[in-house]
Amino acid sequence: MVKLSVLGSGSRGNALVLSCETGALIVDMGFSRRELRNRMASLGLDPGRLRAALLTHEHDDHSKGCRVFCDELGIPLCTAASTADYLRRRGKLPGRVLEFEPGHDFQIAGFEISPFAVQHDAVCPVGFVIRHGSCSVGIATDLGDVNALVKQRLRDCSALILESNYDAKMLRDSDRQLYLKRRILGRHGHLDNVVAAEVIGELLTARTSVLMLAHLSGECNDPGLVRALFERRLAELDRNDLRFEILSQEHPVGPVELEDESPAQEVFAYAAN
């Protein structure tokens, strides 16, 4: 069985934990070491079970605690090679690193990791599909567009964590500077509610039991508006049977149990640099 726990999601910090019988991994560490530990403790998670950390991209709300947290636990940071170079030049890279390229799968901590490229204004941003046996978790928290590759990777996951960052009208009416609005609205920015709601029709299958909406803007979105929009959409798709969560910055969620009928064995562990 796989357990999914979200420590928080938003513009001030993102992190989630996946655990199975052989260990656990953390995806993104956008909080301080102390805050990561506190949030794990609030969900009854033991940091000592973590075997690796994954990083989607270098922005601070995803990478803030990665160096100190990984070094303290002695676990490797798995990140795209160009992202590692960026963090290394800024003294933000932990001592143990496993570099990967999008499109190249690898195994660690009892999980099979499939990183794939997404469109976002970062050095080498990625989403992940993380598998253990028959269970798969799709993660895409920062992306300006859901292209054919993203649809292919995220379709038919047991659990889907997808960005629903902003309401277009709230963003346009906000006091944010024009360049920032254009950045967010662009294909390398963030995903708006309507696009996210529309695309789930292509991503959800009978196998999908959990849908979590991530990275809601604190200024240009409204959880109530998002909930109403997606509940209507899920009703249209006749998918009121799945677990639906709107993730927040302040409140951790989980552990959520995902059934795994045929657990995979860890084939090998990487020797981190």
Coordinates of C-alpha atoms in Angstrom, one line a residue:
M1 CA 0.0 0.0 0.0
V2 CA 1.1 3.5 -0.8
K3 CA 0.3 6.4 1.5
L4 CA 0.2 10.0 0.2
S5 CA 0.7 13.0 2.5
V6 CA 0.7 16.6 1.5
L7 CA 2.6 18.9 3.8
G8 CA 1.4 22.1 2.1
S9 CA 0.9 23.6 -1.3
G10 CA 0.9 27.2 -2.5
S11 CA 3.2 30.1 -3.3
R12 CA 4.9 30.0 0.1
G13 CA 5.8 26.4 0.2
N14 CA 5.2 23.0 -1.4
A15 CA 6.0 19.5 -0.2
L16 CA 4.5 16.0 -0.2
V17 CA 5.5 12.6 1.1
L18 CA 4.9 9.1 -0.5
S19 CA 5.5 6.1 1.7
C20 CA 5.4 2.3 1.1
E21 CA 6.6 -0.7 3.1
T22 CA 10.2 -0.3 2.0
G23 CA 10.6 3.4 2.8
A24 CA 9.4 6.9 1.8
L25 CA 10.4 9.8 -0.3
I26 CA 9.6 13.5 -0.3
V27 CA 8.7 15.6 -3.3
D28 CA 9.8 19.2 -3.1
M29 CA 10.9 20.9 0.1
G30 CA 9.6 24.5 -0.1
F31 CA 9.6 25.0 3.7
S32 CA 12.4 25.4 6.2
R33 CA 13.9 22.2 7.7
R34 CA 12.1 22.9 11.0
E35 CA 8.7 23.5 9.2
L36 CA 9.1 20.3 7.2
R37 CA 9.7 18.4 10.4
N38 CA 6.8 20.0 12.2
R39 CA 4.4 19.3 9.4
M40 CA 5.6 15.7 9.1
A41 CA 5.1 15.3 12.8
S42 CA 1.6 16.7 12.6
L43 CA 0.7 13.8 10.2
G44 CA 2.5 11.2 12.2
L45 CA 5.3 10.8 9.6
D46 CA 8.8 9.7 10.6
P47 CA 11.6 11.6 8.7
G48 CA 13.8 8.6 9.4
R49 CA 11.9 6.6 6.9
L50 CA 12.8 9.0 4.1
R51 CA 15.2 7.4 1.6
A52 CA 15.3 10.1 -1.1
A53 CA 14.0 13.6 -2.1
L54 CA 12.7 14.6 -5.5
L55 CA 12.7 18.2 -6.8
T56 CA 10.4 19.5 -9.5
H57 CA 12.4 22.8 -10.1
E58 CA 14.5 25.4 -8.4
H59 CA 12.0 28.0 -7.3
D60 CA 12.2 28.8 -3.6
D61 CA 8.7 27.7 -2.8
H62 CA 9.8 24.2 -3.9
S63 CA 13.5 24.1 -3.0
K64 CA 13.9 26.3 0.1
G65 CA 14.7 23.5 2.6
C66 CA 16.3 21.0 0.3
R67 CA 20.0 21.5 1.2
V68 CA 19.7 21.5 5.0
F69 CA 16.9 18.9 5.1
C70 CA 18.7 16.4 2.9
D71 CA 22.0 16.9 4.5
E72 CA 20.5 16.4 8.0
L73 CA 18.9 13.1 7.0
G74 CA 21.8 12.0 4.7
I75 CA 19.4 11.4 1.8
P76 CA 20.1 12.1 -1.9
L77 CA 18.3 14.9 -3.8
C78 CA 17.1 13.7 -7.1
T79 CA 16.9 16.6 -9.6
A80 CA 17.4 17.4 -13.2
A81 CA 21.1 17.9 -14.1
S82 CA 20.7 21.6 -15.1
T83 CA 18.7 22.3 -12.0
A84 CA 21.5 20.8 -9.9
D85 CA 24.0 23.0 -11.7
Y86 CA 21.9 26.1 -10.9
L87 CA 21.6 25.2 -7.2
R88 CA 25.2 24.2 -7.0
R89 CA 26.4 27.6 -8.2
R90 CA 24.3 29.3 -5.5
G91 CA 25.4 27.0 -2.7
K92 CA 21.9 25.5 -2.3
L93 CA 22.7 21.9 -3.3
P94 CA 23.0 19.1 -0.6
G95 CA 26.0 16.9 -0.4
R96 CA 24.3 13.8 -2.0
V97 CA 22.8 14.3 -5.4
L98 CA 21.3 12.0 -8.1
E99 CA 20.9 13.9 -11.4
F100 CA 18.4 12.8 -14.0
E101 CA 17.1 13.9 -17.4
P102 CA 13.4 14.3 -18.1
G103 CA 12.1 11.2 -19.9
H104 CA 14.6 8.8 -18.2
D105 CA 13.0 6.6 -15.5
F106 CA 14.8 5.5 -12.4
Q107 CA 14.1 3.5 -9.2
I108 CA 14.7 4.6 -5.7
A109 CA 13.2 4.1 -2.2
G110 CA 11.0 1.3 -3.5
F111 CA 9.4 3.5 -6.2
E112 CA 9.8 3.8 -9.9
I113 CA 10.2 7.5 -10.9
S114 CA 9.2 8.9 -14.3
P115 CA 10.1 12.6 -14.6
F116 CA 8.7 14.5 -17.6
A117 CA 9.2 18.0 -18.9
V118 CA 6.6 20.7 -18.2
Q119 CA 6.2 24.3 -19.4
H120 CA 7.2 26.7 -16.6
D121 CA 9.6 29.5 -16.3
A122 CA 12.3 27.6 -14.5
V123 CA 15.7 26.0 -15.6
C124 CA 14.4 22.5 -16.2
P125 CA 10.9 22.1 -14.6
V126 CA 9.5 18.6 -14.4
G127 CA 6.4 16.7 -13.3
F128 CA 6.5 13.2 -11.9
V129 CA 4.6 10.0 -12.2
I130 CA 5.7 7.8 -9.3
R131 CA 4.8 4.1 -9.3
H132 CA 4.8 1.3 -6.7
G133 CA 3.3 -1.9 -8.0
S134 CA -0.1 -1.1 -9.5
C135 CA -0.3 2.3 -7.8
S136 CA 0.7 5.5 -9.6
V137 CA 0.7 9.1 -8.5
G138 CA 0.9 11.9 -11.1
I139 CA 2.2 15.3 -10.0
A140 CA 2.2 18.5 -12.0
T141 CA 2.1 21.5 -9.6
D142 CA 3.7 24.3 -11.8
L143 CA 2.9 24.5 -15.5
G144 CA 1.4 27.1 -17.9
D145 CA 0.0 24.6 -20.3
V146 CA -1.2 21.0 -20.4
N147 CA 0.4 19.8 -23.6
A148 CA 0.2 16.3 -25.3
L149 CA 3.2 15.0 -23.3
V150 CA 1.7 16.1 -19.9
K151 CA -1.7 14.5 -20.9
Q152 CA 0.0 11.3 -21.9
R153 CA 2.0 11.0 -18.6
L154 CA -0.8 12.1 -16.2
R155 CA -3.6 10.0 -17.7
D156 CA -4.8 6.9 -15.8
C157 CA -3.0 7.6 -12.5
S158 CA -4.3 6.2 -9.2
A159 CA -3.9 9.7 -7.7
L160 CA -3.6 13.0 -9.6
I161 CA -2.1 16.2 -8.1
L162 CA -2.7 19.0 -10.6
E163 CA -2.2 22.7 -10.4
S164 CA -5.3 25.0 -10.3
N165 CA -3.5 28.3 -9.6
Y166 CA -5.7 31.2 -10.5
D167 CA -9.0 32.6 -11.6
A168 CA -8.4 34.6 -14.8
K169 CA -10.7 37.5 -13.8
M170 CA -9.3 37.8 -10.3
L171 CA -5.8 37.9 -11.8
R172 CA -6.6 40.5 -14.4
D173 CA -8.4 42.6 -11.8
S174 CA -5.6 42.3 -9.2
D175 CA -3.0 45.0 -8.3
R176 CA -0.2 42.9 -9.6
Q177 CA 2.2 44.5 -12.1
L178 CA 1.4 43.9 -15.8
Y179 CA 4.6 41.9 -16.4
L180 CA 3.7 39.5 -13.6
K181 CA 0.2 39.0 -14.9
R182 CA 1.6 38.3 -18.4
R183 CA 4.1 35.8 -16.9
I184 CA 1.4 33.9 -15.0
L185 CA -1.0 33.9 -18.0
G186 CA 1.7 32.7 -20.4
R187 CA 2.4 29.2 -21.5
H188 CA 5.3 29.0 -19.2
G189 CA 3.4 30.5 -16.2
H190 CA 0.7 28.8 -14.2
L191 CA -2.5 26.9 -14.9
D192 CA -5.9 28.6 -14.5
N193 CA -8.9 27.0 -12.9
V194 CA -11.0 26.6 -16.1
V195 CA -8.1 24.9 -18.1
A196 CA -7.5 22.5 -15.2
A197 CA -11.2 21.7 -14.8
E198 CA -11.5 21.0 -18.5
V199 CA -8.4 18.8 -18.8
I200 CA -9.3 16.4 -16.0
G201 CA -11.8 14.9 -18.5
E202 CA -8.9 13.6 -20.4
L203 CA -6.8 12.5 -17.4
L204 CA -9.2 10.8 -15.0
T205 CA -10.0 7.1 -15.7
A206 CA -11.9 4.5 -13.7
R207 CA -8.5 3.7 -12.0
T208 CA -8.2 7.2 -10.6
S209 CA -9.4 7.3 -7.0
V210 CA -7.9 10.6 -5.7
L211 CA -7.8 14.1 -7.2
M212 CA -5.9 16.9 -5.5
L213 CA -5.7 20.5 -6.7
A214 CA -2.4 22.2 -5.9
H215 CA -0.7 25.6 -5.8
L216 CA -3.8 27.8 -5.4
S217 CA -2.9 31.5 -5.5
G218 CA -3.5 33.2 -2.2
E219 CA -4.3 36.5 -4.0
C220 CA -5.9 35.5 -7.3
N221 CA -8.0 32.5 -6.5
D222 CA -10.8 31.4 -4.2
P223 CA -11.1 27.9 -2.8
G224 CA -14.9 28.2 -2.7
L225 CA -14.9 29.1 -6.4
V226 CA -12.6 26.3 -7.2
R227 CA -14.6 23.8 -5.3
A228 CA -17.9 24.8 -7.1
L229 CA -16.2 24.7 -10.5
F230 CA -14.7 21.2 -10.0
E231 CA -17.7 19.7 -8.3
R232 CA -19.8 20.7 -11.3
R233 CA -17.1 19.2 -13.6
L234 CA -16.8 16.0 -11.7
A235 CA -20.6 15.7 -11.8
E236 CA -20.5 16.1 -15.6
L237 CA -18.0 13.3 -15.7
D238 CA -20.0 11.1 -13.3
R239 CA -16.9 11.0 -11.0
N240 CA -18.3 12.0 -7.6
D241 CA -17.0 8.7 -6.4
L242 CA -13.3 9.8 -6.1
R243 CA -11.7 11.6 -3.2
F244 CA -11.4 15.3 -4.0
E245 CA -9.2 17.6 -2.1
I246 CA -8.2 21.3 -2.5
L247 CA -4.8 21.6 -1.1
S248 CA -3.9 24.6 1.0
Q249 CA -0.8 26.4 2.2
E250 CA -1.6 26.1 5.9
H251 CA -3.2 22.7 6.4
P252 CA -1.4 19.3 5.7
V253 CA -3.5 16.5 4.3
G254 CA -3.1 12.8 4.9
P255 CA -2.0 10.2 5.0
V256 CA -4.3 9.1 2.1
E257 CA -4.1 5.3 1.5
L258 CA -3.8 4.2 -2.1
E259 CA -4.4 0.5 -2.8
D260 CA -1.5 -1.4 -4.3
E261 CA -2.4 -4.9 -5.4
S262 CA 1.1 -5.9 -6.6
P263 CA 3.9 -4.2 -4.7
A264 CA 7.1 -3.7 -6.6
Q265 CA 10.4 -4.6 -5.1
E266 CA 13.3 -2.1 -5.1
V267 CA 15.6 -3.3 -7.8
F268 CA 18.6 -1.3 -6.8
A269 CA 19.5 1.8 -4.9
Y270 CA 21.6 4.6 -6.4
A271 CA 25.0 5.5 -5.1
A272 CA 24.5 9.2 -4.9
N273 CA 27.3 11.6 -5.8

